[in-house]
Amino acid sequence: MKIARIEAIPFSIPYRKPLRFASGEVHTAEHVLVRVHTDDGLTGTAEAPARPFTYGETQESIVAAIDRLFTPQLTGLSPLEREAAHERLDRTVGNPAAKAAVDMALWDIVGQAAGMPVSGLLGGYGDRMRVSHMVGFAPADRMVAEAERIRDTYGITTFKVKVGRQPYTEDVEACRALREALGPGIELYIDGNRGWTASEAARALGEMADLGLTFAEELCPADDVLGRRWLVSRSPVPFIADESATRPAEVTRELLGGSATAISVKTARTGFTASQRVLHQCEGLGVEVVMGNQIDGQIGSLCSVAFGAAHRSTARRAGELSNFLDMSDDLLTEPLAIEDGALRIREDAGLGVEIDPEKLARYRQDG
Ligand code: MUC
Ligand code: MG
């Protein structure tokens, strides 16, 4: 079985409600559907979300990287030769979402060929993850109303609150309002997307000391090297590296440099192969991990839950799996459903991704 061709199809689906955070905002899911076809008729599927504010990739650059660089390099390899595939992909620097989608599509093919679910091949720990919902910027009362709606509708009891606004007191107020409205049984953690300085973050953490936060993520830029170390050494809770730790070498640098004490694992940027490396690094070093969300659609969320449910250390916490709820539509024939606060993996061979051709025709951008 050989890789015969790879399709990179840009598609755009509007959000019902935009997500706003310190490094940007998303109004439309501008993603790329990646389909790896083999010479014996199997097709592996994944999606790459363009996140210029995090990785510099755009929908156009993802399509170009796959069409011009990766397809010629991978054609003719077996989907089992993933190590060789990565050696070739790594000849190009950057482009994490494009590479991750190709990697996950290859795993989808391997699962289909073996007649087994990818989640089982990765580790098979469980069949679901509890879900953590991301609450974006809005006035405090609207953030509270959203969290209550999500709790009441889906049974979700873990929330990641976007912070990093100026002045930081607006975020402190929002977090306090969330804690007061939701009560002590709800888990809250915060993500600053580099929006504060180290001193602002330290003051904000001090003012939120009584709110029982579990984690703090990327409150200030990792590029402010000494300020960030200073902040992390004083943080009362584990400090998650997300966009500063996008590959195994960066994970090592951030953790050993004292710039982080926990890691966000995102299949949208490290696929399954490198996500496992990151996870094993974290397990070996003894730091906690969170399954993060790259504002994924349903295909991406299915990939995240396949990975997160497969491993003990990711499955023990709620994973960020609910951003797709804000999209006005998606491409799967059978939509994902969050029930009792959890998202289940699909038990089909491979990833269980089936694309609705009419929806793809409606949302694709390549004519
Ligand atoms: C997150 O965890 O930061 C926002 C920007 C991005 O790259 O991912 C999202 C969520
Ligand atoms: Mg983050």
Tab-separated table of C-alpha atoms and ligand atoms in Angstrom:
chain	number	residue	atom	x	y	z
A	1	MET	CA	0.000	0.000	0.000
A	2	LYS	CA	1.472	3.339	-1.091
A	3	ILE	CA	0.484	6.967	-0.761
A	4	ALA	CA	-0.875	7.882	-4.194
A	5	ARG	CA	-1.938	11.507	-3.716
A	6	ILE	CA	-2.855	14.069	-1.090
A	7	GLU	CA	-5.716	16.537	-1.363
A	8	ALA	CA	-5.632	19.836	0.535
A	9	ILE	CA	-9.082	21.417	0.273
A	10	PRO	CA	-9.617	24.864	1.846
A	11	PHE	CA	-13.049	25.277	3.416
A	12	SER	CA	-14.619	28.069	5.424
A	13	ILE	CA	-17.516	27.794	7.869
A	14	PRO	CA	-18.744	30.858	9.791
A	15	TYR	CA	-18.912	30.858	13.570
A	16	ARG	CA	-22.267	31.486	15.178
A	17	LYS	CA	-20.411	33.329	17.881
A	18	PRO	CA	-16.831	34.527	17.359
A	19	LEU	CA	-14.163	33.490	19.885
A	20	ARG	CA	-12.087	36.414	21.190
A	21	PHE	CA	-8.845	36.063	23.129
A	22	ALA	CA	-5.674	38.066	23.764
A	23	SER	CA	-3.768	37.038	20.617
A	24	GLY	CA	-6.665	37.270	18.142
A	25	GLU	CA	-10.238	36.394	17.297
A	26	VAL	CA	-11.907	33.845	15.057
A	27	HIS	CA	-15.108	34.626	13.132
A	28	THR	CA	-14.854	31.968	10.451
A	29	ALA	CA	-13.261	28.535	10.608
A	30	GLU	CA	-10.776	28.805	7.747
A	31	HIS	CA	-9.532	25.237	7.741
A	32	VAL	CA	-8.048	22.830	5.237
A	33	LEU	CA	-9.434	19.332	4.760
A	34	VAL	CA	-6.524	16.954	4.212
A	35	ARG	CA	-7.177	13.660	2.453
A	36	VAL	CA	-4.381	11.174	1.894
A	37	HIS	CA	-5.296	8.592	-0.750
A	38	THR	CA	-3.549	5.230	-1.143
A	39	ASP	CA	-3.105	3.221	-4.319
A	40	ASP	CA	-5.416	0.530	-2.935
A	41	GLY	CA	-8.332	2.866	-2.365
A	42	LEU	CA	-8.104	3.875	1.306
A	43	THR	CA	-8.454	7.539	2.279
A	44	GLY	CA	-7.168	9.042	5.516
A	45	THR	CA	-8.787	12.303	6.607
A	46	ALA	CA	-7.869	15.117	8.996
A	47	GLU	CA	-8.226	18.903	9.164
A	48	ALA	CA	-5.671	21.682	9.530
A	49	PRO	CA	-6.888	24.930	11.145
A	50	ALA	CA	-5.116	28.090	9.941
A	51	ARG	CA	-3.960	30.057	12.987
A	52	PRO	CA	-1.780	32.927	11.720
A	53	PHE	CA	-1.710	34.555	15.171
A	54	THR	CA	-0.155	31.449	16.668
A	55	TYR	CA	1.908	29.702	13.966
A	56	GLY	CA	1.955	32.076	10.983
A	57	GLU	CA	0.044	29.568	8.835
A	58	THR	CA	-2.855	30.668	6.629
A	59	GLN	CA	-5.344	28.570	4.676
A	60	GLU	CA	-3.364	29.392	1.521
A	61	SER	CA	-0.002	28.546	3.076
A	62	ILE	CA	-1.291	25.206	4.377
A	63	VAL	CA	-2.584	24.274	0.921
A	64	ALA	CA	0.695	25.400	-0.685
A	65	ALA	CA	2.876	23.481	1.800
A	66	ILE	CA	0.901	20.292	1.204
A	67	ASP	CA	0.576	20.639	-2.577
A	68	ARG	CA	4.058	21.900	-3.346
A	69	LEU	CA	6.244	20.380	-0.635
A	70	PHE	CA	4.660	17.452	1.186
A	71	THR	CA	2.767	15.673	-1.593
A	72	PRO	CA	5.846	15.173	-3.802
A	73	GLN	CA	7.886	14.105	-0.764
A	74	LEU	CA	5.414	11.550	0.544
A	75	THR	CA	3.970	10.053	-2.623
A	76	GLY	CA	5.145	6.458	-2.996
A	77	LEU	CA	5.816	5.902	0.733
A	78	SER	CA	3.765	3.357	2.645
A	79	PRO	CA	1.481	4.874	5.336
A	80	LEU	CA	3.363	2.575	7.738
A	81	GLU	CA	6.602	4.430	6.996
A	82	ARG	CA	5.651	7.306	9.251
A	83	GLU	CA	9.165	7.804	10.573
A	84	ALA	CA	10.417	8.294	7.023
A	85	ALA	CA	7.436	10.509	6.290
A	86	HIS	CA	8.327	12.746	9.242
A	87	GLU	CA	11.949	12.881	8.210
A	88	ARG	CA	10.754	14.292	4.895
A	89	LEU	CA	8.157	16.626	6.423
A	90	ASP	CA	10.840	17.972	8.762
A	91	ARG	CA	12.917	19.158	5.821
A	92	THR	CA	10.474	22.073	5.920
A	93	VAL	CA	10.595	24.170	9.066
A	94	GLY	CA	7.380	25.363	10.721
A	95	ASN	CA	3.967	24.573	9.211
A	96	PRO	CA	2.821	22.590	12.265
A	97	ALA	CA	-0.885	22.366	11.428
A	98	ALA	CA	-0.202	21.211	7.847
A	99	LYS	CA	2.218	18.526	9.065
A	100	ALA	CA	-0.077	17.426	11.898
A	101	ALA	CA	-3.035	16.921	9.559
A	102	VAL	CA	-0.940	14.780	7.212
A	103	ASP	CA	0.287	12.721	10.178
A	104	MET	CA	-3.231	12.111	11.499
A	105	ALA	CA	-4.541	11.206	8.046
A	106	LEU	CA	-1.773	8.589	7.825
A	107	TRP	CA	-2.828	7.126	11.184
A	108	ASP	CA	-6.421	7.068	9.912
A	109	ILE	CA	-5.262	4.936	6.987
A	110	VAL	CA	-3.297	2.606	9.263
A	111	GLY	CA	-6.363	2.153	11.474
A	112	GLN	CA	-8.608	1.439	8.508
A	113	ALA	CA	-6.092	-1.044	7.060
A	114	ALA	CA	-5.817	-2.817	10.421
A	115	GLY	CA	-9.583	-2.705	10.978
A	116	MET	CA	-9.032	-0.988	14.336
A	117	PRO	CA	-9.816	2.419	15.835
A	118	VAL	CA	-6.858	4.811	15.945
A	119	SER	CA	-7.554	5.499	19.626
A	120	GLY	CA	-6.965	1.814	20.356
A	121	LEU	CA	-3.757	1.788	18.344
A	122	LEU	CA	-2.506	4.838	20.240
A	123	GLY	CA	-3.121	3.431	23.700
A	124	GLY	CA	-6.750	2.389	24.125
A	125	TYR	CA	-7.049	3.677	27.672
A	126	GLY	CA	-10.719	4.709	27.549
A	127	ASP	CA	-13.596	5.525	25.236
A	128	ARG	CA	-14.274	9.163	26.193
A	129	MET	CA	-12.963	12.341	27.769
A	130	ARG	CA	-14.602	14.808	30.054
A	131	VAL	CA	-14.887	18.132	28.241
A	132	SER	CA	-13.479	21.518	29.226
A	133	HIS	CA	-15.113	24.544	27.589
A	134	MET	CA	-13.235	27.701	26.622
A	135	VAL	CA	-14.945	30.968	27.546
A	136	GLY	CA	-13.787	33.838	25.297
A	137	PHE	CA	-13.687	37.573	25.979
A	138	ALA	CA	-16.984	39.307	26.649
A	139	PRO	CA	-18.397	41.421	29.464
A	140	ALA	CA	-18.387	39.394	32.700
A	141	ASP	CA	-22.177	38.847	32.760
A	142	ARG	CA	-22.104	37.386	29.230
A	143	MET	CA	-19.201	35.093	30.112
A	144	VAL	CA	-21.188	33.846	33.108
A	145	ALA	CA	-24.326	33.352	30.979
A	146	GLU	CA	-22.322	31.334	28.429
A	147	ALA	CA	-20.733	29.106	31.062
A	148	GLU	CA	-24.129	28.476	32.678
A	149	ARG	CA	-25.688	27.612	29.322
A	150	ILE	CA	-22.845	25.217	28.504
A	151	ARG	CA	-23.075	23.589	31.945
A	152	ASP	CA	-26.864	23.241	31.732
A	153	THR	CA	-26.958	22.046	28.117
A	154	TYR	CA	-23.959	19.713	27.989
A	155	GLY	CA	-23.158	18.902	31.606
A	156	ILE	CA	-19.691	20.473	31.287
A	157	THR	CA	-18.148	21.430	34.629
A	158	THR	CA	-14.637	22.563	33.631
A	159	PHE	CA	-14.008	25.961	32.057
A	160	LYS	CA	-10.906	27.585	30.627
A	161	VAL	CA	-11.334	31.332	30.905
A	162	LYS	CA	-9.583	33.559	28.389
A	163	VAL	CA	-7.691	36.370	30.126
A	164	GLY	CA	-4.927	38.773	29.065
A	165	ARG	CA	-7.028	41.932	28.525
A	166	GLN	CA	-6.032	45.454	29.499
A	167	PRO	CA	-6.595	46.371	32.226
A	168	TYR	CA	-6.157	42.962	33.831
A	169	THR	CA	-8.789	43.873	36.432
A	170	GLU	CA	-11.501	43.205	33.817
A	171	ASP	CA	-10.394	39.565	33.692
A	172	VAL	CA	-10.112	39.314	37.458
A	173	GLU	CA	-13.713	40.542	37.699
A	174	ALA	CA	-14.877	38.033	35.073
A	175	CYS	CA	-13.160	35.121	36.847
A	176	ARG	CA	-14.627	36.190	40.163
A	177	ALA	CA	-18.108	36.467	38.622
A	178	LEU	CA	-17.717	32.975	37.125
A	179	ARG	CA	-16.645	31.458	40.438
A	180	GLU	CA	-19.467	33.164	42.314
A	181	ALA	CA	-22.105	32.121	39.781
A	182	LEU	CA	-20.879	28.559	39.200
A	183	GLY	CA	-19.904	27.687	42.768
A	184	PRO	CA	-16.992	25.748	44.227
A	185	GLY	CA	-17.678	22.454	42.421
A	186	ILE	CA	-16.723	23.817	39.000
A	187	GLU	CA	-13.125	23.717	37.774
A	188	LEU	CA	-11.693	26.988	36.427
A	189	TYR	CA	-8.324	27.731	34.838
A	190	ILE	CA	-7.075	30.682	32.820
A	191	ASP	CA	-5.277	31.262	29.511
A	192	GLY	CA	-3.669	34.651	28.781
A	193	ASN	CA	-2.390	34.015	25.232
A	194	ARG	CA	0.636	36.207	26.121
A	195	GLY	CA	-1.540	39.259	26.752
A	196	TRP	CA	-0.013	40.442	30.029
A	197	THR	CA	3.448	41.375	31.181
A	198	ALA	CA	4.954	39.229	33.926
A	199	SER	CA	4.165	41.873	36.538
A	200	GLU	CA	0.548	42.262	35.394
A	201	ALA	CA	0.153	38.496	35.483
A	202	ALA	CA	1.642	38.311	38.974
A	203	ARG	CA	-0.756	40.968	40.239
A	204	ALA	CA	-3.721	39.267	38.571
A	205	LEU	CA	-2.792	35.877	40.067
A	206	GLY	CA	-2.460	37.541	43.471
A	207	GLU	CA	-5.913	39.099	43.165
A	208	MET	CA	-7.394	35.748	42.094
A	209	ALA	CA	-5.661	33.746	44.830
A	210	ASP	CA	-8.976	32.884	46.490
A	211	LEU	CA	-10.701	31.663	43.298
A	212	GLY	CA	-9.322	28.127	43.338
A	213	LEU	CA	-7.857	28.178	39.811
A	214	THR	CA	-6.244	24.899	38.747
A	215	PHE	CA	-3.830	26.145	36.060
A	216	ALA	CA	-2.527	29.313	34.428
A	217	GLU	CA	-1.594	29.181	30.717
A	218	GLU	CA	0.681	31.508	28.699
A	219	LEU	CA	-0.099	34.562	30.830
A	220	CYS	CA	2.924	36.453	29.458
A	221	PRO	CA	5.192	35.832	26.435
A	222	ALA	CA	7.830	33.096	26.717
A	223	ASP	CA	10.075	35.459	24.739
A	224	ASP	CA	10.225	37.682	27.832
A	225	VAL	CA	12.563	35.003	29.082
A	226	LEU	CA	13.577	36.211	32.515
A	227	GLY	CA	10.235	37.826	33.322
A	228	ARG	CA	8.456	34.616	32.419
A	229	ARG	CA	10.768	32.495	34.588
A	230	TRP	CA	10.241	34.911	37.436
A	231	LEU	CA	6.472	34.628	37.044
A	232	VAL	CA	6.450	30.826	36.723
A	233	SER	CA	8.624	30.442	39.827
A	234	ARG	CA	5.982	32.401	41.775
A	235	SER	CA	2.862	30.935	40.214
A	236	PRO	CA	0.644	29.281	42.834
A	237	VAL	CA	-0.586	26.752	40.239
A	238	PRO	CA	1.095	24.793	37.417
A	239	PHE	CA	1.881	27.148	34.518
A	240	ILE	CA	0.944	25.664	31.142
A	241	ALA	CA	3.031	26.268	28.026
A	242	ASP	CA	0.789	26.210	24.943
A	243	GLU	CA	1.957	28.258	21.942
A	244	SER	CA	5.488	28.445	23.400
A	245	ALA	CA	5.859	24.640	23.318
A	246	THR	CA	4.724	23.538	19.879
A	247	ARG	CA	7.177	20.662	19.371
A	248	PRO	CA	9.266	18.344	21.541
A	249	ALA	CA	12.397	20.554	21.540
A	250	GLU	CA	10.377	23.568	22.672
A	251	VAL	CA	8.757	21.477	25.388
A	252	THR	CA	12.230	20.619	26.684
A	253	ARG	CA	13.355	24.251	26.497
A	254	GLU	CA	10.324	25.653	28.268
A	255	LEU	CA	10.278	23.050	31.031
A	256	LEU	CA	14.006	22.887	31.718
A	257	GLY	CA	14.332	26.662	31.394
A	258	GLY	CA	11.756	27.159	34.135
A	259	SER	CA	9.293	28.899	31.788
A	260	ALA	CA	6.525	26.332	32.255
A	261	THR	CA	5.498	23.587	34.649
A	262	ALA	CA	2.750	21.914	32.574
A	263	ILE	CA	2.122	21.394	28.852
A	264	SER	CA	-0.861	21.742	26.519
A	265	VAL	CA	-0.912	18.872	24.026
A	266	LYS	CA	-2.674	19.778	20.767
A	267	THR	CA	-3.086	17.187	18.061
A	268	ALA	CA	-3.824	20.049	15.632
A	269	ARG	CA	-0.142	21.030	15.819
A	270	THR	CA	1.706	17.818	16.740
A	271	GLY	CA	-0.563	15.221	15.137
A	272	PHE	CA	-0.559	11.840	16.849
A	273	THR	CA	3.099	10.927	16.342
A	274	ALA	CA	4.713	13.996	17.890
A	275	SER	CA	1.899	14.400	20.450
A	276	GLN	CA	2.908	11.000	21.803
A	277	ARG	CA	6.506	12.174	22.011
A	278	VAL	CA	5.465	15.312	23.878
A	279	LEU	CA	3.237	13.276	26.178
A	280	HIS	CA	5.983	10.790	26.976
A	281	GLN	CA	8.423	13.628	27.635
A	282	CYS	CA	5.961	15.134	30.095
A	283	GLU	CA	5.288	11.802	31.775
A	284	GLY	CA	9.016	11.152	32.089
A	285	LEU	CA	9.660	14.580	33.526
A	286	GLY	CA	6.643	14.422	35.818
A	287	VAL	CA	4.654	17.413	34.596
A	288	GLU	CA	0.911	17.555	34.041
A	289	VAL	CA	-0.642	17.785	30.592
A	290	VAL	CA	-3.907	19.201	29.296
A	291	MET	CA	-5.486	18.259	25.970
A	292	GLY	CA	-5.725	21.671	24.328
A	293	ASN	CA	-7.876	22.930	21.462
A	294	GLN	CA	-6.682	24.839	18.423
A	295	ILE	CA	-10.274	26.083	17.937
A	296	ASP	CA	-10.819	22.820	16.117
A	297	GLY	CA	-13.843	21.818	14.095
A	298	GLN	CA	-15.501	18.436	14.514
A	299	ILE	CA	-12.828	16.521	12.597
A	300	GLY	CA	-10.085	18.078	14.719
A	301	SER	CA	-12.056	17.457	17.910
A	302	LEU	CA	-12.488	13.812	16.959
A	303	CYS	CA	-8.704	13.600	16.538
A	304	SER	CA	-8.117	15.276	19.931
A	305	VAL	CA	-10.469	12.935	21.750
A	306	ALA	CA	-9.029	9.878	19.970
A	307	PHE	CA	-5.624	10.839	21.352
A	308	GLY	CA	-6.737	12.170	24.731
A	309	ALA	CA	-8.935	9.179	25.590
A	310	ALA	CA	-6.172	6.788	24.505
A	311	HIS	CA	-3.707	7.816	27.215
A	312	ARG	CA	-3.976	7.723	30.996
A	313	SER	CA	-2.290	11.054	31.659
A	314	THR	CA	-4.458	12.999	29.185
A	315	ALA	CA	-7.680	11.199	30.117
A	316	ARG	CA	-7.452	12.024	33.805
A	317	ARG	CA	-8.399	15.665	33.190
A	318	ALA	CA	-11.079	17.312	31.076
A	319	GLY	CA	-9.910	17.978	27.512
A	320	GLU	CA	-10.678	21.150	25.553
A	321	LEU	CA	-13.057	19.614	23.034
A	322	SER	CA	-16.021	21.947	22.693
A	323	ASN	CA	-14.981	24.816	20.387
A	324	PHE	CA	-16.866	23.184	17.516
A	325	LEU	CA	-20.127	24.035	19.325
A	326	ASP	CA	-19.712	27.647	18.198
A	327	MET	CA	-19.510	26.769	14.496
A	328	SER	CA	-22.644	27.230	12.387
A	329	ASP	CA	-22.096	23.893	10.624
A	330	ASP	CA	-19.421	21.265	9.955
A	331	LEU	CA	-18.446	18.579	7.456
A	332	LEU	CA	-19.183	15.282	9.231
A	333	THR	CA	-22.163	13.198	8.093
A	334	GLU	CA	-22.782	12.291	11.728
A	335	PRO	CA	-22.153	15.306	13.988
A	336	LEU	CA	-20.293	14.993	17.287
A	337	ALA	CA	-22.363	15.172	20.449
A	338	ILE	CA	-21.239	16.102	23.955
A	339	GLU	CA	-23.360	14.256	26.523
A	340	ASP	CA	-23.117	14.274	30.307
A	341	GLY	CA	-20.072	16.504	30.011
A	342	ALA	CA	-18.127	13.989	27.916
A	343	LEU	CA	-17.179	13.371	24.289
A	344	ARG	CA	-16.792	9.776	23.117
A	345	ILE	CA	-14.321	8.408	20.615
A	346	ARG	CA	-15.632	6.652	17.507
A	347	GLU	CA	-15.149	2.898	17.538
A	348	ASP	CA	-14.973	2.550	13.738
A	349	ALA	CA	-11.741	1.443	12.069
A	350	GLY	CA	-9.448	4.462	11.688
A	351	LEU	CA	-10.748	7.783	13.001
A	352	GLY	CA	-14.375	7.308	12.012
A	353	VAL	CA	-14.426	10.492	9.911
A	354	GLU	CA	-17.078	10.474	7.198
A	355	ILE	CA	-17.384	13.670	5.183
A	356	ASP	CA	-20.755	14.863	3.904
A	357	PRO	CA	-20.118	15.596	0.199
A	358	GLU	CA	-22.872	18.221	-0.019
A	359	LYS	CA	-21.491	20.140	2.926
A	360	LEU	CA	-17.993	19.967	1.539
A	361	ALA	CA	-19.271	21.283	-1.802
A	362	ARG	CA	-21.018	24.140	0.001
A	363	TYR	CA	-18.067	25.257	2.114
A	364	ARG	CA	-15.027	24.511	-0.018
A	365	GLN	CA	-13.183	27.591	-1.265
A	366	ASP	CA	-11.360	26.156	-4.266
A	367	GLY	CA	-14.248	26.415	-6.705
B	1	MUC	C1	-5.646	28.379	23.239
B	1	MUC	O1	-5.503	27.488	24.064
B	1	MUC	O2	-4.828	29.278	23.230
B	1	MUC	C2	-6.368	30.369	20.895
B	1	MUC	C3	-5.269	30.627	20.138
B	1	MUC	C4	-4.733	29.395	19.781
B	1	MUC	O3	-3.739	29.190	19.090
B	1	MUC	O4	-5.466	28.395	20.318
B	1	MUC	C5	-6.579	28.926	20.968
B	1	MUC	C6	-6.808	28.338	22.280
B	2	MG	MG	-3.725	28.453	25.008
